[in-house]
GROMACS .gro file of C-alpha atoms in nm:
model
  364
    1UNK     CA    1   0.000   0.000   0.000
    2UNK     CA    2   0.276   0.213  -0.001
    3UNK     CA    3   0.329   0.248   0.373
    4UNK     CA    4   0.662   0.354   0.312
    5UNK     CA    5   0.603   0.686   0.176
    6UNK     CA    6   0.433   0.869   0.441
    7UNK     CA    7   0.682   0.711   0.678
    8UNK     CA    8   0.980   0.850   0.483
    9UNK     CA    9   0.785   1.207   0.418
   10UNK     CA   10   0.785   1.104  -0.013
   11UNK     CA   11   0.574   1.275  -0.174
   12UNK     CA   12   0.291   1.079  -0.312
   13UNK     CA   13  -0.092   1.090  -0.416
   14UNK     CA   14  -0.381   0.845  -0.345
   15UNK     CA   15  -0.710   0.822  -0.538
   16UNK     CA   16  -0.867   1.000  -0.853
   17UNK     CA   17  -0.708   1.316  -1.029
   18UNK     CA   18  -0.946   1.583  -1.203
   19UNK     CA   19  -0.922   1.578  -1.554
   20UNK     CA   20  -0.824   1.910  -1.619
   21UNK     CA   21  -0.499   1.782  -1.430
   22UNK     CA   22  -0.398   1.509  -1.652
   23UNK     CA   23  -0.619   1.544  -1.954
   24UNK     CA   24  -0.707   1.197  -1.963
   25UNK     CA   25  -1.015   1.085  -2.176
   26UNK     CA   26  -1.164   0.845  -1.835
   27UNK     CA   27  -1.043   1.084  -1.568
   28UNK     CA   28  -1.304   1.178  -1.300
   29UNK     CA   29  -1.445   1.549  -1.378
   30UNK     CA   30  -1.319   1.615  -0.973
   31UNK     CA   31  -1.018   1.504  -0.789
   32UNK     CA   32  -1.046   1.313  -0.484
   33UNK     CA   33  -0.806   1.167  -0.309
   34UNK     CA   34  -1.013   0.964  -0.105
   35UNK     CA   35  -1.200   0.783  -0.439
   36UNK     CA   36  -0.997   0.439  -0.404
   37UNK     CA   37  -1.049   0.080  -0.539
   38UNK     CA   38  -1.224  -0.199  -0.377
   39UNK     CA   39  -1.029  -0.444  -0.159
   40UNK     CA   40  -1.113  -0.778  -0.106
   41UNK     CA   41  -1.066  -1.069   0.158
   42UNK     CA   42  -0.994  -1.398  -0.053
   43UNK     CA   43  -1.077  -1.738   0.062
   44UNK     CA   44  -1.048  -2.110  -0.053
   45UNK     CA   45  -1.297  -2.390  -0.105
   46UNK     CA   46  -1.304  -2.699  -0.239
   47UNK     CA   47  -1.621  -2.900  -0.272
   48UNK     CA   48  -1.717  -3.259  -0.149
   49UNK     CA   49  -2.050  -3.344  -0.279
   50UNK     CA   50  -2.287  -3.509  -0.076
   51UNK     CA   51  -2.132  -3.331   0.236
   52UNK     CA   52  -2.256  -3.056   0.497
   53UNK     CA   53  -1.977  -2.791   0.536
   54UNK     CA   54  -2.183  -2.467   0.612
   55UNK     CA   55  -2.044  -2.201   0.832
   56UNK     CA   56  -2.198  -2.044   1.101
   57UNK     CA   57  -2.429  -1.783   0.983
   58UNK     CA   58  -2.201  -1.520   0.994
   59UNK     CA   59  -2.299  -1.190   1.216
   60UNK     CA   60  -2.317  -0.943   0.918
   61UNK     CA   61  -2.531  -1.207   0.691
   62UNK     CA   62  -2.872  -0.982   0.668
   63UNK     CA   63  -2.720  -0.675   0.583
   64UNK     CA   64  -2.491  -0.817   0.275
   65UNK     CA   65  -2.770  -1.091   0.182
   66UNK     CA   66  -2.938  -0.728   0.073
   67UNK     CA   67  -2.695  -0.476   0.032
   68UNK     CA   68  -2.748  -0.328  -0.312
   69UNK     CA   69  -2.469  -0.118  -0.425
   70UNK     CA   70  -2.499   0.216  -0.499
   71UNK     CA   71  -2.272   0.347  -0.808
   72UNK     CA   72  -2.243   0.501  -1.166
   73UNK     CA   73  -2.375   0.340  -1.350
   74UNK     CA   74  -2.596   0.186  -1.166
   75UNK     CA   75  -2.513  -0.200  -1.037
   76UNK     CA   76  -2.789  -0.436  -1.186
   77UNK     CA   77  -2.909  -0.549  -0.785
   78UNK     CA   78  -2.809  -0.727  -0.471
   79UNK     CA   79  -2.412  -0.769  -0.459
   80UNK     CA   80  -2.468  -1.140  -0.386
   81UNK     CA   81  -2.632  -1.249  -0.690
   82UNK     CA   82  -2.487  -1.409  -1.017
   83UNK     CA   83  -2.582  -1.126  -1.164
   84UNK     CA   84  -2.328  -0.817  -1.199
   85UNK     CA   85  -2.205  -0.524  -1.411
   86UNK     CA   86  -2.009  -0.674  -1.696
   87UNK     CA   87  -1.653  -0.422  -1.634
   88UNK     CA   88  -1.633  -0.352  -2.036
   89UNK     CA   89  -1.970  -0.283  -2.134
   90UNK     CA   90  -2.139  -0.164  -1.792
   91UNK     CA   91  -2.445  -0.371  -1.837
   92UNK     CA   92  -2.577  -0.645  -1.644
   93UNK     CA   93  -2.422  -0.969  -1.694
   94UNK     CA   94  -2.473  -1.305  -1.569
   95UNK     CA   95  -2.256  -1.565  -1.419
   96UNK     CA   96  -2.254  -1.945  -1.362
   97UNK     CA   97  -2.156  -2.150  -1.046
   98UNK     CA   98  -2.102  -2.516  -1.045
   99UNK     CA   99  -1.868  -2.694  -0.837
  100UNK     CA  100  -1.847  -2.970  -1.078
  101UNK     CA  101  -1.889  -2.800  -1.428
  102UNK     CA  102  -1.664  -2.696  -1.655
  103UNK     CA  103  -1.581  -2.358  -1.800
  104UNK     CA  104  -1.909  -2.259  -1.851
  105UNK     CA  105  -2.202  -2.310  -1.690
  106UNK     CA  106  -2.558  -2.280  -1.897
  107UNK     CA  107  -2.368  -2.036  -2.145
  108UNK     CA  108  -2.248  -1.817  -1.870
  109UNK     CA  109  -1.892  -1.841  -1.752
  110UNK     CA  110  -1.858  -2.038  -1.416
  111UNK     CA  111  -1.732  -1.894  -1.149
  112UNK     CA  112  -1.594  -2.264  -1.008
  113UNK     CA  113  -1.291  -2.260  -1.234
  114UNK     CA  114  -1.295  -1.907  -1.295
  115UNK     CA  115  -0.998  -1.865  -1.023
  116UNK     CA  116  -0.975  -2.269  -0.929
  117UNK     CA  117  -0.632  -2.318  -0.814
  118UNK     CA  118  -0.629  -2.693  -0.816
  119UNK     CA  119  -0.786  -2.885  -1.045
  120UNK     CA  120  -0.810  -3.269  -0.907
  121UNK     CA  121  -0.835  -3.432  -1.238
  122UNK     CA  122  -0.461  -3.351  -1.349
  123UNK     CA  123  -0.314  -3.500  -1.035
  124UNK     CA  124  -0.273  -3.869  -0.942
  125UNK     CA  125  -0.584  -4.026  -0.806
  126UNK     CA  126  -0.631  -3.933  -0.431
  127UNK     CA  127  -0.414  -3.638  -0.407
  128UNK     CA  128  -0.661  -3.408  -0.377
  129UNK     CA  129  -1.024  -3.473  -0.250
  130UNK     CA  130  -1.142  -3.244  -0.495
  131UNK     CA  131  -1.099  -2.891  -0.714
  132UNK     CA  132  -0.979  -2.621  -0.487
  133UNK     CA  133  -1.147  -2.272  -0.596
  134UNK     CA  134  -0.991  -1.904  -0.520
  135UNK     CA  135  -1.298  -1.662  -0.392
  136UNK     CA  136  -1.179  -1.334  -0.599
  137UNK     CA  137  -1.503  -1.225  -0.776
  138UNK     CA  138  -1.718  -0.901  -0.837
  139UNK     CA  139  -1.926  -1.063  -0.500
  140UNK     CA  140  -1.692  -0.998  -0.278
  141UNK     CA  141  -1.469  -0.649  -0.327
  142UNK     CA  142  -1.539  -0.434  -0.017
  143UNK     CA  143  -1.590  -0.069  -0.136
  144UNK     CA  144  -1.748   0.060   0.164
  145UNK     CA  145  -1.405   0.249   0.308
  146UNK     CA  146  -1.041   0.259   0.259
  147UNK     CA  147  -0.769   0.151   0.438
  148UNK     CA  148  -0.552   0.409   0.327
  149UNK     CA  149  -0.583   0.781   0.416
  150UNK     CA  150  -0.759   0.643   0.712
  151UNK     CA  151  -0.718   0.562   1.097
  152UNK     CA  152  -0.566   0.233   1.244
  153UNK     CA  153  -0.904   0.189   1.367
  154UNK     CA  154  -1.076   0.285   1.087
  155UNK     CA  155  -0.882   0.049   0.892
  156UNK     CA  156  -0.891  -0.237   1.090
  157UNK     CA  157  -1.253  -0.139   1.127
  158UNK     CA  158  -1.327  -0.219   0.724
  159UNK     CA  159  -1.126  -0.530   0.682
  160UNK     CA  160  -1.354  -0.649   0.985
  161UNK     CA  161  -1.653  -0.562   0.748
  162UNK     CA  162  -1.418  -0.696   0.430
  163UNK     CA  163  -1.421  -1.027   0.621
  164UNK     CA  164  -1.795  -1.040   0.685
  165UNK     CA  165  -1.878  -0.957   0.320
  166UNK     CA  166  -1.669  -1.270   0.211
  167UNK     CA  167  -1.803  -1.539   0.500
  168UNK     CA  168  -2.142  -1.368   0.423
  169UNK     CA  169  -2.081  -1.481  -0.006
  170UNK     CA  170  -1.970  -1.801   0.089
  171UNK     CA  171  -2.302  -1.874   0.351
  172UNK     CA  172  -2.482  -1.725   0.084
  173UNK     CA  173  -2.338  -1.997  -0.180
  174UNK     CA  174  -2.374  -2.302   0.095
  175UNK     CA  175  -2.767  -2.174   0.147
  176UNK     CA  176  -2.930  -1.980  -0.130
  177UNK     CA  177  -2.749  -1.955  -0.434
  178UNK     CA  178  -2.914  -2.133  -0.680
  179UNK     CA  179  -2.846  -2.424  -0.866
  180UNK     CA  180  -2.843  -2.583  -1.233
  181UNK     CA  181  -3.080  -2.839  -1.114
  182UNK     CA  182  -3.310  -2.562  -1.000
  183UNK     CA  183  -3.256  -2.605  -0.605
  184UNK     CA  184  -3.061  -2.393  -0.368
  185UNK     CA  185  -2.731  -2.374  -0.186
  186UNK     CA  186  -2.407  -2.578  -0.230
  187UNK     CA  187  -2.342  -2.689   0.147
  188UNK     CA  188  -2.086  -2.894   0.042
  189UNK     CA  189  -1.821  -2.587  -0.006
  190UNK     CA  190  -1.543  -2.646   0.247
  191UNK     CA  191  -1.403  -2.320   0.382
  192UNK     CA  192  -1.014  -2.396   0.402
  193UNK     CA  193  -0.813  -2.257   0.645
  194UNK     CA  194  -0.520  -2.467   0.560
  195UNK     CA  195  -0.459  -2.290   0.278
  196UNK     CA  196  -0.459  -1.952   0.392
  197UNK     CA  197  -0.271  -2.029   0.655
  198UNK     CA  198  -0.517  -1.865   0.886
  199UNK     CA  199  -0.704  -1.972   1.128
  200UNK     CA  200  -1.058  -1.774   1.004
  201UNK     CA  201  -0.996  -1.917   0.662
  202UNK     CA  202  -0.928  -1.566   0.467
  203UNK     CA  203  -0.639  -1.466   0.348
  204UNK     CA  204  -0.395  -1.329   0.618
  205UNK     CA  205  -0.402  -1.000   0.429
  206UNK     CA  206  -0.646  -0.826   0.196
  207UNK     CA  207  -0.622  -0.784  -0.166
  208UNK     CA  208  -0.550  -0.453  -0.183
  209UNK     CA  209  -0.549  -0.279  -0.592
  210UNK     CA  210  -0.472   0.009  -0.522
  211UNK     CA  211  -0.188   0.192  -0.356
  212UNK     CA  212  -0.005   0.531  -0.272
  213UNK     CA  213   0.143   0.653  -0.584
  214UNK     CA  214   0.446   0.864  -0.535
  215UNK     CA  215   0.478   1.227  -0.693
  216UNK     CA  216   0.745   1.071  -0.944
  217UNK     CA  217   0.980   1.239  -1.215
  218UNK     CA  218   0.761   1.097  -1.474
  219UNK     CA  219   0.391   1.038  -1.437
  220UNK     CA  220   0.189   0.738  -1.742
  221UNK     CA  221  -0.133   0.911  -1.815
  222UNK     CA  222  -0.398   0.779  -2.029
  223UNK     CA  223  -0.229   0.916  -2.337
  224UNK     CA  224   0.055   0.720  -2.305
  225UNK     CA  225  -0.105   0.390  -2.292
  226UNK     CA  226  -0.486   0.410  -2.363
  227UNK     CA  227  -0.581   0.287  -2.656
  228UNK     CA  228  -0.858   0.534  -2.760
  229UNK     CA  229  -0.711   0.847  -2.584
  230UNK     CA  230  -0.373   0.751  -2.777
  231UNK     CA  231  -0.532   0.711  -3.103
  232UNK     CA  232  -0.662   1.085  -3.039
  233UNK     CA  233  -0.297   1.250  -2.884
  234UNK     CA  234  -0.171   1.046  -3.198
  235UNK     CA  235  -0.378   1.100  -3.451
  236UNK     CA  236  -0.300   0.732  -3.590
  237UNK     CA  237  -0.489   0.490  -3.730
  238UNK     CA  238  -0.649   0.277  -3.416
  239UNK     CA  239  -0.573  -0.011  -3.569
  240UNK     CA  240  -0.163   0.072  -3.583
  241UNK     CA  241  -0.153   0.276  -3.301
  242UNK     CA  242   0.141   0.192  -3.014
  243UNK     CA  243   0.158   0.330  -2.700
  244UNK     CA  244   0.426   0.576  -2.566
  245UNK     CA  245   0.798   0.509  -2.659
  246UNK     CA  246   0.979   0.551  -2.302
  247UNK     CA  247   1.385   0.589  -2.351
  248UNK     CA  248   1.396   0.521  -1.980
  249UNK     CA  249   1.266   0.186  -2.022
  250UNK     CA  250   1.320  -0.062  -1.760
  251UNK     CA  251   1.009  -0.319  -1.828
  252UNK     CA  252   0.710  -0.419  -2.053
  253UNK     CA  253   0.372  -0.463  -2.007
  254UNK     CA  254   0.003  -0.573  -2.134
  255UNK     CA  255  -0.321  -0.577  -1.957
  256UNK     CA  256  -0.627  -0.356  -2.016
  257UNK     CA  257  -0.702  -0.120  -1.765
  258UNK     CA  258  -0.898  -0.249  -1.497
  259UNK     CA  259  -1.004  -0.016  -1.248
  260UNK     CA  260  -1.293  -0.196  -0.997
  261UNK     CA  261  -1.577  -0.067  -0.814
  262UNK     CA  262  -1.436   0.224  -0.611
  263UNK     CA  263  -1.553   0.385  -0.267
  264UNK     CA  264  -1.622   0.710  -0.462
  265UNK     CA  265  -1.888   0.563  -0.602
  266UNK     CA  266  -1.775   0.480  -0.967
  267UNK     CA  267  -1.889   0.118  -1.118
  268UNK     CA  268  -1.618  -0.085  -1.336
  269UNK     CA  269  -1.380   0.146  -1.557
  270UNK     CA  270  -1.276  -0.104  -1.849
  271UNK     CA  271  -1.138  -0.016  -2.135
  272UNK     CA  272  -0.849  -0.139  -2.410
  273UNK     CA  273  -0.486  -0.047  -2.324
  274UNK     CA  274  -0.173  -0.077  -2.561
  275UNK     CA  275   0.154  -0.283  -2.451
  276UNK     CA  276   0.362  -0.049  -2.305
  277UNK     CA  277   0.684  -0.012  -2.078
  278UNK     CA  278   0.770   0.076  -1.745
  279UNK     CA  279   0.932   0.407  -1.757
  280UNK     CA  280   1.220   0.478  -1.486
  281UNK     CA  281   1.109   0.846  -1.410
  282UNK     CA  282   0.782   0.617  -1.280
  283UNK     CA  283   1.023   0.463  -1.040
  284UNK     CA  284   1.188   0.797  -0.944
  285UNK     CA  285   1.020   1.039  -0.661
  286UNK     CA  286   1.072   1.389  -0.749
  287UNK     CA  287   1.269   1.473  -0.423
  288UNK     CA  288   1.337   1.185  -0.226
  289UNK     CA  289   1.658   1.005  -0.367
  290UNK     CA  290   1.708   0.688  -0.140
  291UNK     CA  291   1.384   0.554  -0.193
  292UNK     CA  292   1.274   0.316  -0.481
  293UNK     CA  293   0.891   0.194  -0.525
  294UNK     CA  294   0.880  -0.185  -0.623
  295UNK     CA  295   0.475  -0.245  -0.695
  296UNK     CA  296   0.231  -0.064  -0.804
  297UNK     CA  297   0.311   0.266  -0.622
  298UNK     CA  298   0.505   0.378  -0.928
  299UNK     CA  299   0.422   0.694  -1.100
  300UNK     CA  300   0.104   0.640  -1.259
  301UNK     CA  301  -0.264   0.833  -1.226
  302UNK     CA  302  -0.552   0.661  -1.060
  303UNK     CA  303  -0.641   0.553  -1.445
  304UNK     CA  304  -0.323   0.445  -1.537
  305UNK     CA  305  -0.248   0.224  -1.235
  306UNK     CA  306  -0.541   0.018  -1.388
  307UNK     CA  307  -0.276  -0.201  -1.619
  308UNK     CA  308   0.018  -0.121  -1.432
  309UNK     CA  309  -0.071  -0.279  -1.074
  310UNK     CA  310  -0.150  -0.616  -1.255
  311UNK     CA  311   0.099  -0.883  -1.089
  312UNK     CA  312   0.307  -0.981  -1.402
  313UNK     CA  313   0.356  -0.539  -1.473
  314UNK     CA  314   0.435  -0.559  -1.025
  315UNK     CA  315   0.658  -0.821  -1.093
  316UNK     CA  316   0.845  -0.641  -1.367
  317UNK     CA  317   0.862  -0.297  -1.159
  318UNK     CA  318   0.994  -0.487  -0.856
  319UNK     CA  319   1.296  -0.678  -1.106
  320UNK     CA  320   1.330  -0.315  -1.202
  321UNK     CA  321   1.374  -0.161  -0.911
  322UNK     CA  322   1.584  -0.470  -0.724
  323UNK     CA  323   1.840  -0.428  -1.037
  324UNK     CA  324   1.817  -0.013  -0.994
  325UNK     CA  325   1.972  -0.085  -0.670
  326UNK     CA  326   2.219  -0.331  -0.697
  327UNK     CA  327   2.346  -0.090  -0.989
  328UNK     CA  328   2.359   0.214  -0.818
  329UNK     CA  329   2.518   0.073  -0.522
  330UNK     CA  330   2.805  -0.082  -0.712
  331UNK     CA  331   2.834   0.208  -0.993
  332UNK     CA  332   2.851   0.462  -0.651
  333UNK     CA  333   2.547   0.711  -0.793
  334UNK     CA  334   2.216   0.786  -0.717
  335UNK     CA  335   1.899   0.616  -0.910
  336UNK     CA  336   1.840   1.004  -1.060
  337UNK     CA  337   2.205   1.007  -1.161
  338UNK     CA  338   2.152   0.659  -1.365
  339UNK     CA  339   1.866   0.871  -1.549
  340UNK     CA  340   1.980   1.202  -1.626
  341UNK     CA  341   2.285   1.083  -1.829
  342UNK     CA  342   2.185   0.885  -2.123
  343UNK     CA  343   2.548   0.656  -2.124
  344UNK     CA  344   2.452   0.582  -1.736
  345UNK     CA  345   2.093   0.474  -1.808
  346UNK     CA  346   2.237   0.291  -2.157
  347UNK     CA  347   2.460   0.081  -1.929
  348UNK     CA  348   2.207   0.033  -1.650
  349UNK     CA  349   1.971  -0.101  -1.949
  350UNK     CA  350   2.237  -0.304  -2.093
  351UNK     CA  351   2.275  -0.437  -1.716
  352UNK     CA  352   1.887  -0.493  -1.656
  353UNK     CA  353   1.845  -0.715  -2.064
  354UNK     CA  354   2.149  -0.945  -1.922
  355UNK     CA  355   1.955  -1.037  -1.627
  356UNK     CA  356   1.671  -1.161  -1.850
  357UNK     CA  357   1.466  -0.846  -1.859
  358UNK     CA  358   1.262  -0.748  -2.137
  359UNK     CA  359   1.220  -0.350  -2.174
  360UNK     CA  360   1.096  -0.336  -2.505
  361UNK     CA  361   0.851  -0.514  -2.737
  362UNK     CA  362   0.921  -0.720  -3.010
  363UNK     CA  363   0.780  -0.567  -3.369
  364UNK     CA  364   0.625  -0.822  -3.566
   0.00000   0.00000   0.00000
């Protein structure tokens, strides 16, 4: 989350910039700092038909069986429902659940091996007692508060509710969700703790998509990777159009940009992003020259951190950054210094492609 930067007085923003800041095409018309994405509090099943598993009811059950969420545009009804707001289109969409389907369920995709980590069938016989399922969906982000810009309390106060929202899907799913053969509730989804490695079965620590973002040298907008808002900076053809050409770059990149649900109100903001690299003046604060970010608290807008905290771009800004500092300590200069002179950064990029890293794309 970027705990870091208030600690070491960096500079840094948290949630939406106004438009008239960055000129980006999906920016919010305001700025507000406090207009984060949802967290959420993962948990694993796995499913033993013909079994009773079900969970206590869990304290917080009535008011998330009928929470409906309020957002722009509007969400289609109760947050526990198969039924959500397809990210790309904004419209209603529905969703399948079947423990022992397969990818889709009645022409809707199923849920089950949406995120399954473990699928029984490729293992030998009697290693597993069944498919093992990760609980990541729409159901269960927690937009309700943030846990940063808030109080320890406060904090601790939402992952509390975080935790109730995701026990509440899963007693939902064991009781009342409804079946292909036209009945209700799975009851035999097993909550496992074991593989959380807790002892409430969630994950020790939420999923958190969104971080601090420090004030960096360099700052991705839209422009530089958006597909439509490039084709417009551009003027190119949309169907030839590249994103940004970085000569700082320490990385590559491709997902769409994927903002969820926030706690300013805004629904799914899904649109089509270009490959693009990881610039180093992202990695650089503008003041503050013994700190380097490693995740997604790089130099990007609330927008732009939409393709750029996905874990394969994390994993390439934390190679980045672990290779920034093992060449600045042996070269004796500062991560700015590396930058500012184009044979420095040259030699630190020759340094990064012999460790395996990729920093540009391949033309085809």
């Amino acid at each position: 989350m970027g705990d870091l930067l208030p600690l070491t007085g960096t500079e840094f923003v948290t949630g939406s910039e106004a438009q008239s800041e960055t000129d980006e095409l999906h920016a919010s018309e305001m700025a507000d700092p406090h207009n984060q994405q949802a967290f959420t509090m993962c948990f694993a099943v796995d499913h033993l038909a013909g079994e009773d598993h079900t969970i206590e009811r869990p304290v917080d059950y009535a008011f998330w069986r009928n929470f409906v969420p309020e957002m722009t545009p509007a969400w289609p009804g109760r947050l526990l429902d198969f039924t959500y707001t397809h990210p790309r289109s904004g419209q209603p969409k529905r969703l399948g659940f079947n423990p022992t389907g397969g990818r889709t369920q009645d022409g809707a995709l199923n849920l089950w091996t949406y995120r399954r980590m473990i699928h029984a069938a490729q293992f030998e016989p009697e290693t597993f007692e069944g498919d093992i399922s990760l609980i990541n969906w729409p159901q269960n982000d927690y937009f309700l508060g943030n846990l940063i810009g808030v109080s320890e309390n406060e904090s601790r106060r939402h992952i509390k509710r975080a935790k109730q929202l995701s026990l509440s899907l899963l007693y939902w799913l064991q009781t009342e969700a409804p079946r292909p053969d036209g009945g209700t509730g799975f009851p035999g989804l097993r909550l496992r703790p074991d593989i959380m490695g807790t002892e409430d079965g969630l994950a020790k620590t939420p999923y958190v998509r969104e971080s601090r973002r420090i004030l960096a040298e360099f700052t991705v907008l839209e422009e530089h990777v958006g597909h439509e808002n490039r084709t417009m900076v551009t003027r190119q053809d949309a169907s030839t159009v590249r994103a940004a050409v970085f000569q700082d770059s320490v990385g590559v990149g491709s997902y769409g940009i994927d903002l969820h649900p926030s706690t300013g109100g805004n629904n799914y903001i899904d649109f089509q992003s270009l490959p693009f690299q990881i610039p180093l003046g992202a990695l650089l604060p503008v003041r503050v020259t013994n700190l380097i970010p490693a995740c997604k608290n790089i130099g990007t807008t609330h927008i732009t951190s939409g393709c750029y905290r996905l874990h394969p771009v994390e994993w390439g800004i934390g190679e980045a950054a672990g290779c920034l500092a093992s060449f600045a300590l042996n070269e004796k200069l500062s991560p700015h210094d590396i930058r500012r002179t184009v044979s420095r950064l040259e030699n630190f990029q020759t340094f990064i492609r012999k460790q395996g890293v990729e920093i540009q794309w391949r033309q085809s």
